[in-house]
Short mmCIF file of C-alpha atoms in Angstrom, two decimals:
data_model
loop_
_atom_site.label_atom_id
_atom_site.label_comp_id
_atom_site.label_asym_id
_atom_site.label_seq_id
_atom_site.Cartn_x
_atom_site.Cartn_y
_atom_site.Cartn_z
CA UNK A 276 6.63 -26.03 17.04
CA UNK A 277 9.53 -24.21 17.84
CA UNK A 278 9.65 -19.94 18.30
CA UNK A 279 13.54 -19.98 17.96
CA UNK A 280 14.55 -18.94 13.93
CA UNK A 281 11.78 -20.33 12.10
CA UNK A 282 9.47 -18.94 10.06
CA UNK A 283 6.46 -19.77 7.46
CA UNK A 284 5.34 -17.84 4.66
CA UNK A 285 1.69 -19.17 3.30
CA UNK A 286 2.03 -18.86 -0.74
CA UNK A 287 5.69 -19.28 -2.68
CA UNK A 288 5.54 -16.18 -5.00
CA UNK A 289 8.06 -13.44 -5.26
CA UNK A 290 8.23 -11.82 -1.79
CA UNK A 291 8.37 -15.28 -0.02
CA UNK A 292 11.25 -16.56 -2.57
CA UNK A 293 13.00 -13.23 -1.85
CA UNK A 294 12.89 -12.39 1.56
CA UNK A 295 13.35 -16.56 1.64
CA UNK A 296 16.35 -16.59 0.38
CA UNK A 297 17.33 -13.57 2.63
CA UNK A 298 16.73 -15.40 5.96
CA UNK A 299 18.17 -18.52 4.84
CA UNK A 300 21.23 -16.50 4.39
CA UNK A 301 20.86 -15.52 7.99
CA UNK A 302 20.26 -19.68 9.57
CA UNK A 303 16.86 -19.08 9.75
CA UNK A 304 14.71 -21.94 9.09
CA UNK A 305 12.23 -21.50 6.44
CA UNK A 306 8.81 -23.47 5.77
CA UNK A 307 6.77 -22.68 2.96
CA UNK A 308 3.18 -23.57 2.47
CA UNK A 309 1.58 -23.06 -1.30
CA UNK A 310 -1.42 -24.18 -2.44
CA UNK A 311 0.31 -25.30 -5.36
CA UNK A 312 2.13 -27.68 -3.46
CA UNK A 313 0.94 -31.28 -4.84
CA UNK A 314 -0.55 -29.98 -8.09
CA UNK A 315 1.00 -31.37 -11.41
CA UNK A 316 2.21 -28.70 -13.70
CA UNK A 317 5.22 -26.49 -15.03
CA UNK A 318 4.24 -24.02 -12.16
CA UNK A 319 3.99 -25.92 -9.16
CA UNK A 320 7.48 -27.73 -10.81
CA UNK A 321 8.91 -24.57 -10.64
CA UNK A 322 8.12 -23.56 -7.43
CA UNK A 323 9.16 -27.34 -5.66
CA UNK A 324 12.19 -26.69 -7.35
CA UNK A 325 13.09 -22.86 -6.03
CA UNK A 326 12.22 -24.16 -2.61
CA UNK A 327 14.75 -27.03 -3.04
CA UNK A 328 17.21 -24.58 -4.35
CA UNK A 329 16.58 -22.26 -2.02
CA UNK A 330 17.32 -24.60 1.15
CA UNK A 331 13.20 -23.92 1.64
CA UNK A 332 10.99 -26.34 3.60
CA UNK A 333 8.04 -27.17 1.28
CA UNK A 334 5.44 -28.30 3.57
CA UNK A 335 2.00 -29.96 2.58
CA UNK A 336 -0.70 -28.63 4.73
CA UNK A 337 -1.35 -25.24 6.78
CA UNK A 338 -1.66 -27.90 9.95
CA UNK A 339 1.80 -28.62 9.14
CA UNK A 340 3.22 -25.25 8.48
CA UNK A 341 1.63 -24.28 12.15
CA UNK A 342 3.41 -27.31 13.97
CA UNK A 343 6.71 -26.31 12.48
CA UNK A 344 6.81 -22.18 13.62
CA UNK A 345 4.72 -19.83 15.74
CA UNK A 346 6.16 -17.06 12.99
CA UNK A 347 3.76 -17.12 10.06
CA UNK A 348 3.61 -14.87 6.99
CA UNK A 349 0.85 -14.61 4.66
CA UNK A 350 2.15 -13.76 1.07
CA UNK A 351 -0.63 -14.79 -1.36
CA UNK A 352 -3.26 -13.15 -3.49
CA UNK A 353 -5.60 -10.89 -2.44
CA UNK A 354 -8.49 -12.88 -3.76
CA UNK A 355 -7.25 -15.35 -1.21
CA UNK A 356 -5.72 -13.09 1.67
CA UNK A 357 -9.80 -13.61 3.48
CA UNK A 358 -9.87 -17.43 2.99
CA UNK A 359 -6.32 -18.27 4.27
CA UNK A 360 -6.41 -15.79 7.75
CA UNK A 361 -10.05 -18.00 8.42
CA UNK A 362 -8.64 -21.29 7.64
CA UNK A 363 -5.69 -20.66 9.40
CA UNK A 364 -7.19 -18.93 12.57
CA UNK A 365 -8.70 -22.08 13.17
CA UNK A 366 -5.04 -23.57 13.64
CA UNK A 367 -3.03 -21.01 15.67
CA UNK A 368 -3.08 -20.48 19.03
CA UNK A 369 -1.76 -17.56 21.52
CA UNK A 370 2.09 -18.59 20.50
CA UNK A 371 1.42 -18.00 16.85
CA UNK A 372 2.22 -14.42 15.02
CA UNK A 373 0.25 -13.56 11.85
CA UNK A 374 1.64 -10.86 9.71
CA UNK A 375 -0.82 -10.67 6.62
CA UNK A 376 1.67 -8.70 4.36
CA UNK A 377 -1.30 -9.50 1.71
CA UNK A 378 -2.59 -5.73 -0.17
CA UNK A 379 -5.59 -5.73 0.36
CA UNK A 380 -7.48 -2.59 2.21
CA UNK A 381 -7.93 -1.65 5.53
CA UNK A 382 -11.79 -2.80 6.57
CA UNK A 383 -10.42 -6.52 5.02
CA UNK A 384 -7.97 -6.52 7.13
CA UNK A 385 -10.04 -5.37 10.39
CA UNK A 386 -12.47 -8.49 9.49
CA UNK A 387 -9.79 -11.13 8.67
CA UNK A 388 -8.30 -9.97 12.65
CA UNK A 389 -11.86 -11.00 13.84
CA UNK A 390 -11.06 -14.72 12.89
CA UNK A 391 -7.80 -14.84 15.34
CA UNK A 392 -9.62 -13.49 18.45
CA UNK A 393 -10.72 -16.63 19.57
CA UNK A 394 -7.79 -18.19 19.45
CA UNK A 395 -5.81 -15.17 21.37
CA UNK A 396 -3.23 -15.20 18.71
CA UNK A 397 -2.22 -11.73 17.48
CA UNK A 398 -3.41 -10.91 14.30
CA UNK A 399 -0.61 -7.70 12.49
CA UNK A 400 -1.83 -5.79 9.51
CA UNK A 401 1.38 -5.76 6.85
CA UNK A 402 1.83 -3.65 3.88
CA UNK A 403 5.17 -3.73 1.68
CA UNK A 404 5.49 -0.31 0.46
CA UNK A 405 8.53 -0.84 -2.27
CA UNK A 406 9.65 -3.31 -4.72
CA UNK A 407 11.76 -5.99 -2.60
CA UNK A 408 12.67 -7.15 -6.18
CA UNK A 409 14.50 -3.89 -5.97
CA UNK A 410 15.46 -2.99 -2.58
CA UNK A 411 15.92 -6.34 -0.75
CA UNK A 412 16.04 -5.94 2.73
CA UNK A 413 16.08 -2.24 2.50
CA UNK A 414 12.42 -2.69 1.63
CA UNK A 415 10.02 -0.77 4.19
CA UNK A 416 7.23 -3.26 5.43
CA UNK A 417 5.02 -0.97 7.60
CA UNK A 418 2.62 -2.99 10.26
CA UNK A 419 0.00 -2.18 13.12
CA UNK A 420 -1.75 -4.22 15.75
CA UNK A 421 -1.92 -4.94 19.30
CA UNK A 422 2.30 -6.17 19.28
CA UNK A 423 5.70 -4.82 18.15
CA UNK A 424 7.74 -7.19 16.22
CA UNK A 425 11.05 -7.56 18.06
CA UNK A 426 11.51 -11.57 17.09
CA UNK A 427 12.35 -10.80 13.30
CA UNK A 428 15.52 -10.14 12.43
CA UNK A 429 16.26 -6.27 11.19
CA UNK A 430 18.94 -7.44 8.23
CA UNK A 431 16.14 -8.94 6.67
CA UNK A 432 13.21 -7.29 7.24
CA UNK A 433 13.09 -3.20 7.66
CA UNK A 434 9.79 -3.05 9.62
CA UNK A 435 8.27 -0.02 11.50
CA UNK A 436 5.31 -0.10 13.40
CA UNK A 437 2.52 2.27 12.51
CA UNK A 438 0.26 2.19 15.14
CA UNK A 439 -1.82 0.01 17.28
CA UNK A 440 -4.84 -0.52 15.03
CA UNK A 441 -5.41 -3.08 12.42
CA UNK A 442 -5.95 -1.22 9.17
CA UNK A 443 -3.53 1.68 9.97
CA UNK A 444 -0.57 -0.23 7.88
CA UNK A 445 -3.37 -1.00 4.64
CA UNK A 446 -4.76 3.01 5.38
CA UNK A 447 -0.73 4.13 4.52
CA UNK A 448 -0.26 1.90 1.25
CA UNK A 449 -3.64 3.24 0.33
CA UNK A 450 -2.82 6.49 0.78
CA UNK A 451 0.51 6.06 -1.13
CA UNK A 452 -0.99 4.16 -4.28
CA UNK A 453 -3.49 7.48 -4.08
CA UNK A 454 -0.31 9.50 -5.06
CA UNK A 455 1.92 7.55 -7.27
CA UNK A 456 -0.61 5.91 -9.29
CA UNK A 457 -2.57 9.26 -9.56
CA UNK A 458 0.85 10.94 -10.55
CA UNK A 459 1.61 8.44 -13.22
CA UNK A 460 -2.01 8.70 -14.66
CA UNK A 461 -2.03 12.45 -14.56
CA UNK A 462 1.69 12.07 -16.07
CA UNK A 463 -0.30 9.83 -19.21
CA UNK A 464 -3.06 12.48 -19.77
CA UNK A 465 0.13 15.98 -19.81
CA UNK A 466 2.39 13.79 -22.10
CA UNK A 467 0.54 12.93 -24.54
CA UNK A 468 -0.91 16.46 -25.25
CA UNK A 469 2.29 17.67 -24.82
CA UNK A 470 3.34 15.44 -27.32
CA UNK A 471 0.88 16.19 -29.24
CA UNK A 472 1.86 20.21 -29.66
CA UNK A 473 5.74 18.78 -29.74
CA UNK A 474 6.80 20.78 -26.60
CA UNK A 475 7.46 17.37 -24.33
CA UNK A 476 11.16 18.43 -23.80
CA UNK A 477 10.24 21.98 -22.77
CA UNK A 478 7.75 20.65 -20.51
CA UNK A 479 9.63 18.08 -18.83
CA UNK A 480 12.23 21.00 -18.03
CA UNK A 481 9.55 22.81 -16.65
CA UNK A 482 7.86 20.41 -14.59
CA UNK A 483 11.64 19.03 -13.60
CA UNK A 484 11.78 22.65 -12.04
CA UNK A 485 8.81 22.88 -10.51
CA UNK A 486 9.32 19.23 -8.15
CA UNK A 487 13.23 19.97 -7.66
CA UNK A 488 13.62 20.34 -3.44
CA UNK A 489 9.69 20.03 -3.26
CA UNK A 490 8.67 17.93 -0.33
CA UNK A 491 5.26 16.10 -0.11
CA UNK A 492 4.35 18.73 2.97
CA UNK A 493 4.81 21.28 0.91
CA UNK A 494 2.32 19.79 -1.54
CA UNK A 495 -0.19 19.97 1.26
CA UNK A 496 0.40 23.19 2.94
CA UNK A 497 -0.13 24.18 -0.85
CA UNK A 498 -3.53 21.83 -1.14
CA UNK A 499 -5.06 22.81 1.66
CA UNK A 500 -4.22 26.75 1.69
CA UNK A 501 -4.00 28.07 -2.30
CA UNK A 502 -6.73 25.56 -3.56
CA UNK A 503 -9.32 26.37 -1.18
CA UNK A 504 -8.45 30.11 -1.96
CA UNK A 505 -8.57 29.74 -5.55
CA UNK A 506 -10.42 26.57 -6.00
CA UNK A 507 -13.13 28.18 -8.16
CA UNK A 508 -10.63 29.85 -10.85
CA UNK A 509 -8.79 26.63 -10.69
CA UNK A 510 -11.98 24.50 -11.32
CA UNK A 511 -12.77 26.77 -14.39
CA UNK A 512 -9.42 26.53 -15.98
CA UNK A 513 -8.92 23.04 -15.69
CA UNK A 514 -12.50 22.61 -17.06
CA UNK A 515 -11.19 24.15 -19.83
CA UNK A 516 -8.35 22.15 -20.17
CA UNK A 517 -11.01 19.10 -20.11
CA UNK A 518 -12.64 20.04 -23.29
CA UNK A 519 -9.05 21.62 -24.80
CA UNK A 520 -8.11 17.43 -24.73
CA UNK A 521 -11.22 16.33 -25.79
CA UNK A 522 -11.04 18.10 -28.76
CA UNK A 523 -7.74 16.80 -29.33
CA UNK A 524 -9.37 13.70 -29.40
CA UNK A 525 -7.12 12.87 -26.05
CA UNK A 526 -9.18 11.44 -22.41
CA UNK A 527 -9.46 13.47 -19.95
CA UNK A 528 -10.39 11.07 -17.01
CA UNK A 529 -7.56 12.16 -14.34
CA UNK A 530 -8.69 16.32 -15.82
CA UNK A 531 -12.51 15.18 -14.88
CA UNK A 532 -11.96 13.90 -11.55
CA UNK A 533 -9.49 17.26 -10.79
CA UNK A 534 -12.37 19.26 -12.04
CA UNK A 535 -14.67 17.69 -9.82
CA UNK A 536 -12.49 17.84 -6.80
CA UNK A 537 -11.88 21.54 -7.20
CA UNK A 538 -15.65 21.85 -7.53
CA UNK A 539 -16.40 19.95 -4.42
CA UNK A 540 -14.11 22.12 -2.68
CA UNK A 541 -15.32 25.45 -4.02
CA UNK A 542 -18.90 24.28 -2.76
CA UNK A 543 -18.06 23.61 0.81
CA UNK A 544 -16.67 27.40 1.42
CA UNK A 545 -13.70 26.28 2.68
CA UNK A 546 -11.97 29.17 2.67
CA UNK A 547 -13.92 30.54 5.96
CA UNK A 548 -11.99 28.07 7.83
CA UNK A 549 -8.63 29.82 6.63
CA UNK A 550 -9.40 32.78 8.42
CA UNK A 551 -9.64 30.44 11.82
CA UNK A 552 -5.28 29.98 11.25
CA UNK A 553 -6.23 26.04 12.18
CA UNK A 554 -3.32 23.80 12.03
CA UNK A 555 -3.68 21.46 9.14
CA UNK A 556 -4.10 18.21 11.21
CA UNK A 557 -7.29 19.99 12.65
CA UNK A 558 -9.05 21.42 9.44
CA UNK A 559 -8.03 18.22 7.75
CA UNK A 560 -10.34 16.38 10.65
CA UNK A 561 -12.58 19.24 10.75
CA UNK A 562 -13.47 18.38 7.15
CA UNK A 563 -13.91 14.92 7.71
CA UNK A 564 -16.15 15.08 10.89
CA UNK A 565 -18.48 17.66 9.23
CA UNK A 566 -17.26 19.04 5.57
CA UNK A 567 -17.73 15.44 4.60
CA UNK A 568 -21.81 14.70 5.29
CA UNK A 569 -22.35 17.34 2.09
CA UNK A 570 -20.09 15.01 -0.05
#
């Protein structure tokens, strides 16, 4: 095993072909282990033959992918993220480094670190927070754990450490895929009403106007303040934009949940915390310590 410029990703899919190609490109070494690797089909073809291309060791076993690099990268499914950190825990010693870049959430990621206590090797929790299809090496990888990655090299991989706990990394892609997939269901629900009453282009305008120079902070200055003060009003006229779609004959699933929210928040009485001036970082864990046992 040698620590100098190697590397191993477990599982030959998209990220390990890219960032793959991106090291080789740097005179890194690069082993690949995919549980594909002896199988007989068009697939596992296809992937022998991208390694090949690629200048890509295509290694047989996990016992052999841990001989050849202490730098190991799980990339597979997360179906099988669990099963690979306990099979290969049982391989790795204190030299190894296990990023599990896998997306899977933050309590499966503080039970597959259990597995690589014994062996004293450090376990990192991974998340890949863009496309590397799209941005390459630009692509933020966000980790957390007991070490900081200095060993990888920074024109492949644009890595910041997030803290020192497993599951801090998983909490921040969580958090994220909160947002942008709520945004682009919320975005399915106003579109096709809009749509609907042919005002889409107006609408777009509007809404264009609304985000221009809006930062995500200001989103939750707004949240936590005007929401709490008007959560009630807010609940009521989005109730009635509920059953305005379902008349239309249009769901209303993202409009439900907002309703519901807004009624949560209306129950708690909130708004007697606004008149403490708390910082947002404390009501936010003021809410979660004690607002959160009425959930």
């Amino acid at each position: 095993m040698s620590p100098k410029k190697t590397i191993g990703f477990i599982g030959f899919g998209e990220v390990a072909m890219i960032y793959g190609k991106l090291l080789k490109e740097q005179n890194w070494t690069v082993f690949v282990y995919d549980h594909r690797y002896g199988e007989e089909s068009t697939r596992a073809d296809s992937k022998r033959n991208k390694a090949k291309q690629l200048g890509i060791e295509y290694v047989p076993s996990l016992e052999v992918l841990v001989h050849h690099t202490s730098n190991l990268l799980s990339t597979v499914t997360p179906s099988s993220a669990s099963q690979i950190a306990k099979n290969i825990s049982l391989l790795v010693s204190k030299h190894h480094v296990f990023l599990d870049l896998n997306s899977t959430n933050p309590k499966v990621k503080m039970e597959n670190s259990k597995y690589f206590q014994a062996a004293n090797c450090p376990y990192l929790d991974g998340v890949i927070m863009r496309s590397p299809q799209v941005t390459g090496s630009q692509t933020p990888i966000y980790y957390s754990g007991e070490i900081e990655l200095h060993h990888l090299p920074s024109s492949v991989f644009h890595l910041k450490r997030v803290g020192q706990i497993v599951g801090q990394a998983s909490a921040m892609k969580m958090c994220q895929s909160i947002i942008t997939k709520g945004i682009q269901c919320l975005v399915w629900e106003q579109i096709l009403l809009a749509e609907k009453w042919n005002i889409q282009q107006i609408m777009a305008e509007n809404l264009d106007e609304l985000f221009l120079n809006r930062s995500y902070s200001d989103w939750v200055d707004y949240a936590i303040t005007s929401n709490i003060i008007h959560s009630k009003r807010r609940q009521q006229e989005i109730g009635m934009a509920v059953d305005f779609l379902k008349e239309m004959n249009l769901n209303a699933f993202q409009s439900e949940a907002i309703c519901q929210t807004l009624n949560w928040i209306s129950e708690q009485n909130l708004h007697k915390l606004l008149d403490e001036k708390m910082a947002n970082e404390e009501f936010l864990q003021f809410i979660i310590s004690e607002g959160s046992r009425q959930i």
